[in-house]
Amino acid sequence: MADEKITTTGIAAHGASRLASVEIDTFNIELKDDEGFLGDRASKGAFRDILEKWRKPMRKSGEDPFGKEPTENISKKLLDTVLVGDDAEASAVVHSAIEDFAQELAHVTRRFLKTKAWQKTERIVVGGGFRDSQLGELAIARTEIILKAEDFKIEMLPIRHHPDDAGLIGALHLAPSWIFEGHDSILAVDIGGTNIRCGVIETRSKKSPDLSKASVWKSEQWRHADDGQSREDAVKRLVKMLGDLVAKADKDGFKLAPFIGIACPGVIGSDGSIEKGAQNLPGNWESSKFNLPASLVEAIPQIGEHDTAIVMHNDGVVQGLSEVPFMRDVKRWGVLTIGTGLGNARFTNRNGNGKGER
């Protein structure tokens, strides 16, 4: 019986490499050097380490502009304020950290571009929580300049949507276009190492058949990292959040498609299992006895009058998919998501998209 549930959760394979709009050439590459995983050099934690390095000499002379505040507690909002503030020394410390981080991000990006799967990449969008700040945008722009100075023909841009929204909106592109017929919205889930976020995504397909105007109508978030709950409790909480959103959408007259798109860390098997990379989630999500899509179908067997279908993919991939409508002018493009680690995916447009196929 469990096997039947697993095979009926989706209308496409989970973690698929071919979707309606793009081929996913690679995702979740774990490049290494002598110091360990390269992604660790371009994460949110890496930026904090660099900022701490620049504070140390100021601290020794008693001139640390941030006083005794631990580096990990300094908010992105404060750092953005300092960047344009009147305190020249404080601004210089943050600019120095941005420059060092950009050099690290350029080094990591360079390594990706030299892999076979990332060859001929024309554009990279950068998402993740770090992007949601002025310092993040400056670091991305500086990285592009560094790479162009080395004759890499590459654009690097901040992801268009707020990273929280991008991780939900991208789920639209996991579904085949026919599933939207007669429906104007879907449920989406973004599972991260700190938060689980669910949302109702308006397709707005009448205004934009390419889904470029899609948006998050309503969302809920649970910070599971603070609660220390089990995997089973996390699934129950997720089911409740989805149920609440279904009720709210129904009350407001939305026509939800019988589809849930899920973004999840790690390597996703075609049956919906998580092969590796889920170590930051509550409990053991890589167990052979656990299958999230099957658990959700069992708890939410129908949406409206139709059987629920679920497709799950890597969270970096899904965040990147939110950019599909805006990548028509290139053929090969990628995404890097700067968070706890460095998510990554490379895409090739299908259906005649891109300069090379016009």
GROMACS .gro file of C-alpha atoms in nm:
model
  358
    1MET     CA    1   0.000   0.000   0.000
    2ALA     CA    2   0.280   0.239   0.084
    3ASP     CA    3   0.436   0.178  -0.258
    4GLU     CA    4   0.108   0.268  -0.428
    5LYS     CA    5   0.091   0.597  -0.241
    6ILE     CA    6   0.445   0.688  -0.342
    7THR     CA    7   0.387   0.622  -0.712
    8THR     CA    8   0.064   0.825  -0.724
    9THR     CA    9   0.190   1.142  -0.559
   10GLY     CA   10   0.291   1.323  -0.875
   11ILE     CA   11   0.221   1.383  -1.242
   12ALA     CA   12   0.593   1.397  -1.315
   13ALA     CA   13   0.897   1.243  -1.153
   14HIS     CA   14   1.025   1.417  -0.843
   15GLY     CA   15   1.367   1.574  -0.892
   16ALA     CA   16   1.325   1.550  -1.271
   17SER     CA   17   1.591   1.685  -1.507
   18ARG     CA   18   1.340   1.775  -1.779
   19LEU     CA   19   1.057   2.019  -1.710
   20ALA     CA   20   0.813   2.193  -1.942
   21SER     CA   21   1.028   2.505  -1.987
   22VAL     CA   22   1.384   2.397  -1.907
   23GLU     CA   23   1.632   2.116  -1.888
   24ILE     CA   24   1.803   2.104  -1.549
   25ASP     CA   25   2.160   2.030  -1.651
   26THR     CA   26   2.286   1.990  -1.294
   27PHE     CA   27   2.202   2.092  -0.940
   28ASN     CA   28   2.343   2.065  -0.592
   29ILE     CA   29   2.703   2.020  -0.713
   30GLU     CA   30   2.938   1.988  -0.415
   31LEU     CA   31   3.274   2.118  -0.532
   32LYS     CA   32   3.571   2.079  -0.299
   33ASP     CA   33   3.919   2.220  -0.253
   34ASP     CA   34   4.190   2.166   0.009
   35GLU     CA   35   3.985   2.355   0.268
   36GLY     CA   36   3.662   2.160   0.219
   37PHE     CA   37   3.339   2.236   0.033
   38LEU     CA   38   3.372   2.541  -0.189
   39GLY     CA   39   3.018   2.651  -0.114
   40ASP     CA   40   3.117   2.716   0.246
   41ARG     CA   41   3.336   3.001   0.120
   42ALA     CA   42   3.033   3.186  -0.019
   43SER     CA   43   2.765   3.137   0.246
   44LYS     CA   44   2.599   3.373   0.493
   45GLY     CA   45   2.828   3.234   0.761
   46ALA     CA   46   3.133   3.304   0.546
   47PHE     CA   47   3.033   3.670   0.516
   48ARG     CA   48   2.998   3.693   0.894
   49ASP     CA   49   3.344   3.540   0.937
   50ILE     CA   50   3.489   3.797   0.697
   51LEU     CA   51   3.314   4.083   0.877
   52GLU     CA   52   3.455   3.957   1.208
   53LYS     CA   53   3.803   3.950   1.056
   54TRP     CA   54   3.776   4.320   0.966
   55ARG     CA   55   3.639   4.411   1.310
   56LYS     CA   56   3.932   4.255   1.496
   57PRO     CA   57   4.196   4.522   1.422
   58MET     CA   58   3.943   4.794   1.505
   59ARG     CA   59   3.855   4.618   1.828
   60LYS     CA   60   4.220   4.597   1.936
   61SER     CA   61   4.255   4.973   1.907
   62GLY     CA   62   3.926   5.030   2.087
   63GLU     CA   63   3.763   5.176   1.776
   64ASP     CA   64   3.524   4.900   1.670
   65PRO     CA   65   3.226   5.093   1.526
   66PHE     CA   66   2.990   4.811   1.626
   67GLY     CA   67   3.100   4.815   1.989
   68LYS     CA   68   3.060   4.487   2.177
   69GLU     CA   69   2.779   4.351   1.960
   70PRO     CA   70   2.867   3.995   1.844
   71THR     CA   71   2.909   3.981   1.468
   72GLU     CA   72   2.647   3.708   1.427
   73ASN     CA   73   2.388   3.936   1.592
   74ILE     CA   74   2.437   4.233   1.361
   75SER     CA   75   2.137   4.247   1.128
   76LYS     CA   76   2.152   4.294   0.752
   77LYS     CA   77   1.931   4.601   0.800
   78LEU     CA   78   2.190   4.763   1.027
   79LEU     CA   79   2.472   4.676   0.790
   80ASP     CA   80   2.278   4.834   0.503
   81THR     CA   81   2.226   5.148   0.711
   82VAL     CA   82   2.596   5.165   0.797
   83LEU     CA   83   2.688   5.140   0.427
   84VAL     CA   84   2.531   5.477   0.353
   85GLY     CA   85   2.571   5.634   0.698
   86ASP     CA   86   2.796   5.915   0.822
   87ASP     CA   87   3.035   5.689   1.014
   88ALA     CA   88   3.316   5.651   0.760
   89GLU     CA   89   3.505   5.385   0.959
   90ALA     CA   90   3.197   5.169   1.007
   91SER     CA   91   3.112   5.201   0.639
   92ALA     CA   92   3.470   5.112   0.546
   93VAL     CA   93   3.457   4.796   0.757
   94VAL     CA   94   3.140   4.677   0.581
   95HIS     CA   95   3.275   4.770   0.236
   96SER     CA   96   3.594   4.576   0.311
   97ALA     CA   97   3.389   4.271   0.407
   98ILE     CA   98   3.182   4.302   0.089
   99GLU     CA   99   3.496   4.319  -0.126
  100ASP     CA  100   3.649   4.009   0.037
  101PHE     CA  101   3.322   3.819   0.008
  102ALA     CA  102   3.289   3.916  -0.359
  103GLN     CA  103   3.638   3.778  -0.421
  104GLU     CA  104   3.532   3.449  -0.259
  105LEU     CA  105   3.205   3.437  -0.454
  106ALA     CA  106   3.397   3.508  -0.776
  107HIS     CA  107   3.637   3.223  -0.695
  108VAL     CA  108   3.350   2.980  -0.636
  109THR     CA  109   3.159   3.099  -0.945
  110ARG     CA  110   3.475   3.062  -1.153
  111ARG     CA  111   3.501   2.698  -1.044
  112PHE     CA  112   3.139   2.633  -1.137
  113LEU     CA  113   3.185   2.792  -1.481
  114LYS     CA  114   3.483   2.565  -1.547
  115THR     CA  115   3.283   2.246  -1.488
  116LYS     CA  116   3.142   2.069  -1.792
  117ALA     CA  117   2.781   2.112  -1.678
  118TRP     CA  118   2.818   2.490  -1.637
  119GLN     CA  119   3.003   2.561  -1.962
  120LYS     CA  120   2.859   2.839  -2.184
  121THR     CA  121   2.648   2.979  -1.898
  122GLU     CA  122   2.540   3.329  -2.000
  123ARG     CA  123   2.368   3.456  -1.686
  124ILE     CA  124   2.357   3.368  -1.318
  125VAL     CA  125   2.086   3.486  -1.080
  126VAL     CA  126   2.178   3.497  -0.713
  127GLY     CA  127   1.915   3.423  -0.451
  128GLY     CA  128   1.900   3.310  -0.091
  129GLY     CA  129   1.867   3.523   0.220
  130PHE     CA  130   2.196   3.709   0.168
  131ARG     CA  131   2.064   3.859  -0.156
  132ASP     CA  132   1.783   4.034   0.035
  133SER     CA  133   2.003   4.331   0.136
  134GLN     CA  134   2.194   4.617  -0.019
  135LEU     CA  135   2.522   4.461   0.091
  136GLY     CA  136   2.420   4.141  -0.088
  137GLU     CA  137   2.338   4.328  -0.408
  138LEU     CA  138   2.671   4.513  -0.392
  139ALA     CA  139   2.857   4.184  -0.346
  140ILE     CA  140   2.679   4.035  -0.648
  141ALA     CA  141   2.758   4.339  -0.866
  142ARG     CA  142   3.120   4.340  -0.754
  143THR     CA  143   3.150   3.967  -0.831
  144GLU     CA  144   3.031   4.029  -1.187
  145ILE     CA  145   3.292   4.301  -1.235
  146ILE     CA  146   3.570   4.074  -1.105
  147LEU     CA  147   3.471   3.796  -1.345
  148LYS     CA  148   3.432   4.028  -1.644
  149ALA     CA  149   3.779   4.168  -1.574
  150GLU     CA  150   3.902   3.810  -1.624
  151ASP     CA  151   3.716   3.785  -1.958
  152PHE     CA  152   3.432   3.569  -1.828
  153LYS     CA  153   3.131   3.664  -2.042
  154ILE     CA  154   2.877   3.635  -1.764
  155GLU     CA  155   2.596   3.843  -1.615
  156MET     CA  156   2.527   3.816  -1.242
  157LEU     CA  157   2.199   3.955  -1.114
  158PRO     CA  158   2.005   3.945  -0.786
  159ILE     CA  159   1.703   3.717  -0.816
  160ARG     CA  160   1.398   3.922  -0.917
  161HIS     CA  161   1.153   3.821  -0.645
  162HIS     CA  162   1.215   3.839  -0.272
  163PRO     CA  163   1.397   3.510  -0.196
  164ASP     CA  164   1.110   3.394   0.029
  165ASP     CA  165   0.864   3.445  -0.257
  166ALA     CA  166   1.096   3.302  -0.524
  167GLY     CA  167   1.114   2.971  -0.337
  168LEU     CA  168   0.735   2.943  -0.366
  169ILE     CA  169   0.668   3.099  -0.708
  170GLY     CA  170   0.920   2.866  -0.874
  171ALA     CA  171   0.695   2.572  -0.784
  172LEU     CA  172   0.459   2.679  -1.065
  173HIS     CA  173   0.718   2.557  -1.315
  174LEU     CA  174   0.717   2.207  -1.167
  175ALA     CA  175   0.364   2.156  -1.302
  176PRO     CA  176   0.260   2.090  -1.663
  177SER     CA  177   0.064   2.378  -1.817
  178TRP     CA  178  -0.257   2.178  -1.853
  179ILE     CA  179  -0.300   2.151  -1.478
  180PHE     CA  180  -0.379   2.523  -1.466
  181GLU     CA  181  -0.682   2.489  -1.693
  182GLY     CA  182  -0.982   2.600  -1.491
  183HIS     CA  183  -0.762   2.696  -1.196
  184ASP     CA  184  -0.597   3.022  -1.095
  185SER     CA  185  -0.363   2.920  -0.813
  186ILE     CA  186  -0.159   2.641  -0.655
  187LEU     CA  187  -0.018   2.548  -0.317
  188ALA     CA  188   0.359   2.569  -0.277
  189VAL     CA  189   0.594   2.463   0.003
  190ASP     CA  190   0.952   2.576   0.066
  191ILE     CA  191   1.133   2.368   0.327
  192GLY     CA  192   1.457   2.511   0.463
  193GLY     CA  193   1.704   2.440   0.737
  194THR     CA  194   1.547   2.708   0.956
  195ASN     CA  195   1.192   2.765   0.828
  196ILE     CA  196   0.909   2.586   0.656
  197ARG     CA  197   0.704   2.821   0.441
  198CYS     CA  198   0.377   2.752   0.259
  199GLY     CA  199   0.185   2.974   0.023
  200VAL     CA  200  -0.099   3.015  -0.221
  201ILE     CA  201   0.049   3.125  -0.554
  202GLU     CA  202  -0.168   3.318  -0.798
  203THR     CA  203  -0.079   3.221  -1.154
  204ARG     CA  204  -0.227   3.537  -1.313
  205SER     CA  205  -0.199   3.338  -1.633
  206LYS     CA  206  -0.469   3.542  -1.811
  207LYS     CA  207  -0.249   3.851  -1.780
  208SER     CA  208   0.073   3.662  -1.842
  209PRO     CA  209   0.057   3.313  -1.997
  210ASP     CA  210   0.432   3.279  -1.927
  211LEU     CA  211   0.358   3.321  -1.551
  212SER     CA  212   0.578   3.633  -1.531
  213LYS     CA  213   0.317   3.811  -1.318
  214ALA     CA  214   0.264   3.523  -1.075
  215SER     CA  215   0.273   3.626  -0.710
  216VAL     CA  216   0.230   3.497  -0.357
  217TRP     CA  217  -0.125   3.572  -0.246
  218LYS     CA  218  -0.088   3.452   0.111
  219SER     CA  219   0.177   3.258   0.299
  220GLU     CA  220   0.250   3.109   0.638
  221GLN     CA  221   0.586   3.041   0.798
  222TRP     CA  222   0.702   2.823   1.084
  223ARG     CA  223   1.052   2.857   1.225
  224HIS     CA  224   1.110   2.492   1.308
  225ALA     CA  225   1.472   2.552   1.414
  226ASP     CA  226   1.345   2.718   1.733
  227ASP     CA  227   1.100   2.445   1.831
  228GLY     CA  228   1.317   2.133   1.820
  229GLN     CA  229   1.025   1.918   1.708
  230SER     CA  230   1.040   1.575   1.546
  231ARG     CA  231   0.997   1.494   1.177
  232GLU     CA  232   0.646   1.366   1.244
  233ASP     CA  233   0.554   1.688   1.425
  234ALA     CA  234   0.697   1.889   1.135
  235VAL     CA  235   0.480   1.700   0.884
  236LYS     CA  236   0.171   1.753   1.101
  237ARG     CA  237   0.247   2.124   1.124
  238LEU     CA  238   0.297   2.140   0.747
  239VAL     CA  239  -0.036   1.964   0.684
  240LYS     CA  240  -0.213   2.210   0.914
  241MET     CA  241  -0.055   2.509   0.740
  242LEU     CA  242  -0.163   2.376   0.401
  243GLY     CA  243  -0.513   2.303   0.529
  244ASP     CA  244  -0.546   2.658   0.664
  245LEU     CA  245  -0.436   2.800   0.329
  246VAL     CA  246  -0.684   2.581   0.137
  247ALA     CA  247  -0.965   2.712   0.360
  248LYS     CA  248  -0.857   3.076   0.316
  249ALA     CA  249  -0.824   3.038  -0.060
  250ASP     CA  250  -1.167   2.874  -0.084
  251LYS     CA  251  -1.322   3.150   0.128
  252ASP     CA  252  -1.177   3.416  -0.104
  253GLY     CA  253  -1.301   3.241  -0.417
  254PHE     CA  254  -0.974   3.106  -0.553
  255LYS     CA  255  -0.982   2.800  -0.776
  256LEU     CA  256  -0.689   2.599  -0.645
  257ALA     CA  257  -0.534   2.348  -0.881
  258PRO     CA  258  -0.506   1.996  -0.732
  259PHE     CA  259  -0.131   2.038  -0.713
  260ILE     CA  260   0.134   2.103  -0.449
  261GLY     CA  261   0.486   2.199  -0.553
  262ILE     CA  262   0.756   2.139  -0.293
  263ALA     CA  263   1.107   2.283  -0.265
  264CYS     CA  264   1.331   2.084  -0.032
  265PRO     CA  265   1.707   2.075   0.040
  266GLY     CA  266   1.916   1.790  -0.095
  267VAL     CA  267   1.913   1.541  -0.379
  268ILE     CA  268   1.556   1.436  -0.453
  269GLY     CA  269   1.490   1.085  -0.582
  270SER     CA  270   1.234   1.021  -0.857
  271ASP     CA  271   1.008   0.849  -0.600
  272GLY     CA  272   1.009   1.152  -0.368
  273SER     CA  273   1.273   1.024  -0.130
  274ILE     CA  274   1.560   1.248  -0.019
  275GLU     CA  275   1.888   1.079  -0.098
  276LYS     CA  276   2.117   1.324   0.083
  277GLY     CA  277   2.148   1.684   0.193
  278ALA     CA  278   1.859   1.705   0.442
  279GLN     CA  279   2.074   1.707   0.756
  280ASN     CA  280   1.946   2.048   0.873
  281LEU     CA  281   1.581   1.940   0.878
  282PRO     CA  282   1.405   1.824   1.197
  283GLY     CA  283   1.459   1.449   1.234
  284ASN     CA  284   1.577   1.203   0.969
  285TRP     CA  285   1.427   1.299   0.633
  286GLU     CA  286   1.664   1.068   0.444
  287SER     CA  287   1.520   0.751   0.598
  288SER     CA  288   1.408   0.483   0.351
  289LYS     CA  289   1.088   0.461   0.557
  290PHE     CA  290   0.996   0.827   0.502
  291ASN     CA  291   0.847   0.987   0.191
  292LEU     CA  292   0.717   1.342   0.226
  293PRO     CA  293   0.500   1.353  -0.090
  294ALA     CA  294   0.335   1.024   0.009
  295SER     CA  295   0.273   1.155   0.362
  296LEU     CA  296   0.109   1.471   0.227
  297VAL     CA  297  -0.109   1.285  -0.023
  298GLU     CA  298  -0.230   1.061   0.258
  299ALA     CA  299  -0.315   1.366   0.471
  300ILE     CA  300  -0.456   1.579   0.184
  301PRO     CA  301  -0.594   1.324  -0.067
  302GLN     CA  302  -0.798   1.581  -0.258
  303ILE     CA  303  -0.796   1.953  -0.336
  304GLY     CA  304  -1.141   2.055  -0.447
  305GLU     CA  305  -1.293   1.764  -0.638
  306HIS     CA  306  -0.967   1.624  -0.774
  307ASP     CA  307  -0.696   1.393  -0.643
  308THR     CA  308  -0.392   1.577  -0.511
  309ALA     CA  309  -0.076   1.562  -0.722
  310ILE     CA  310   0.263   1.657  -0.578
  311VAL     CA  311   0.601   1.725  -0.736
  312MET     CA  312   0.909   1.786  -0.521
  313HIS     CA  313   1.246   1.922  -0.627
  314ASN     CA  314   1.564   2.070  -0.481
  315ASP     CA  315   1.512   2.411  -0.318
  316GLY     CA  316   1.785   2.582  -0.520
  317VAL     CA  317   1.629   2.452  -0.841
  318VAL     CA  318   1.284   2.578  -0.743
  319GLN     CA  319   1.413   2.922  -0.646
  320GLY     CA  320   1.586   2.938  -0.985
  321LEU     CA  321   1.267   2.832  -1.166
  322SER     CA  322   1.101   3.156  -1.052
  323GLU     CA  323   1.324   3.326  -1.312
  324VAL     CA  324   1.208   3.115  -1.609
  325PRO     CA  325   0.985   3.387  -1.764
  326PHE     CA  326   1.270   3.639  -1.753
  327MET     CA  327   1.534   3.420  -1.918
  328ARG     CA  328   1.394   3.415  -2.271
  329ASP     CA  329   1.686   3.617  -2.410
  330VAL     CA  330   1.951   3.362  -2.310
  331LYS     CA  331   1.980   2.988  -2.362
  332ARG     CA  332   2.194   2.869  -2.070
  333TRP     CA  333   2.166   3.018  -1.724
  334GLY     CA  334   2.216   2.926  -1.360
  335VAL     CA  335   2.122   3.010  -1.005
  336LEU     CA  336   2.330   3.037  -0.688
  337THR     CA  337   2.148   3.066  -0.356
  338ILE     CA  338   2.350   3.210  -0.070
  339GLY     CA  339   2.219   3.084   0.262
  340THR     CA  340   2.340   2.834   0.520
  341GLY     CA  341   2.530   2.681   0.229
  342LEU     CA  342   2.549   2.760  -0.142
  343GLY     CA  343   2.267   2.612  -0.348
  344ASN     CA  344   2.323   2.584  -0.721
  345ALA     CA  345   2.157   2.477  -1.043
  346ARG     CA  346   2.219   2.521  -1.417
  347PHE     CA  347   1.939   2.536  -1.673
  348THR     CA  348   1.903   2.520  -2.052
  349ASN     CA  349   1.586   2.669  -2.197
  350ARG     CA  350   1.357   2.446  -2.401
  351ASN     CA  351   1.092   2.521  -2.663
  352GLY     CA  352   1.306   2.748  -2.879
  353ASN     CA  353   1.400   2.991  -2.602
  354GLY     CA  354   1.729   3.174  -2.601
  355LYS     CA  355   1.952   3.349  -2.851
  356GLY     CA  356   2.085   3.027  -2.999
  357GLU     CA  357   1.744   2.893  -3.103
  358ARG     CA  358   1.552   3.190  -3.240
   0.00000   0.00000   0.00000
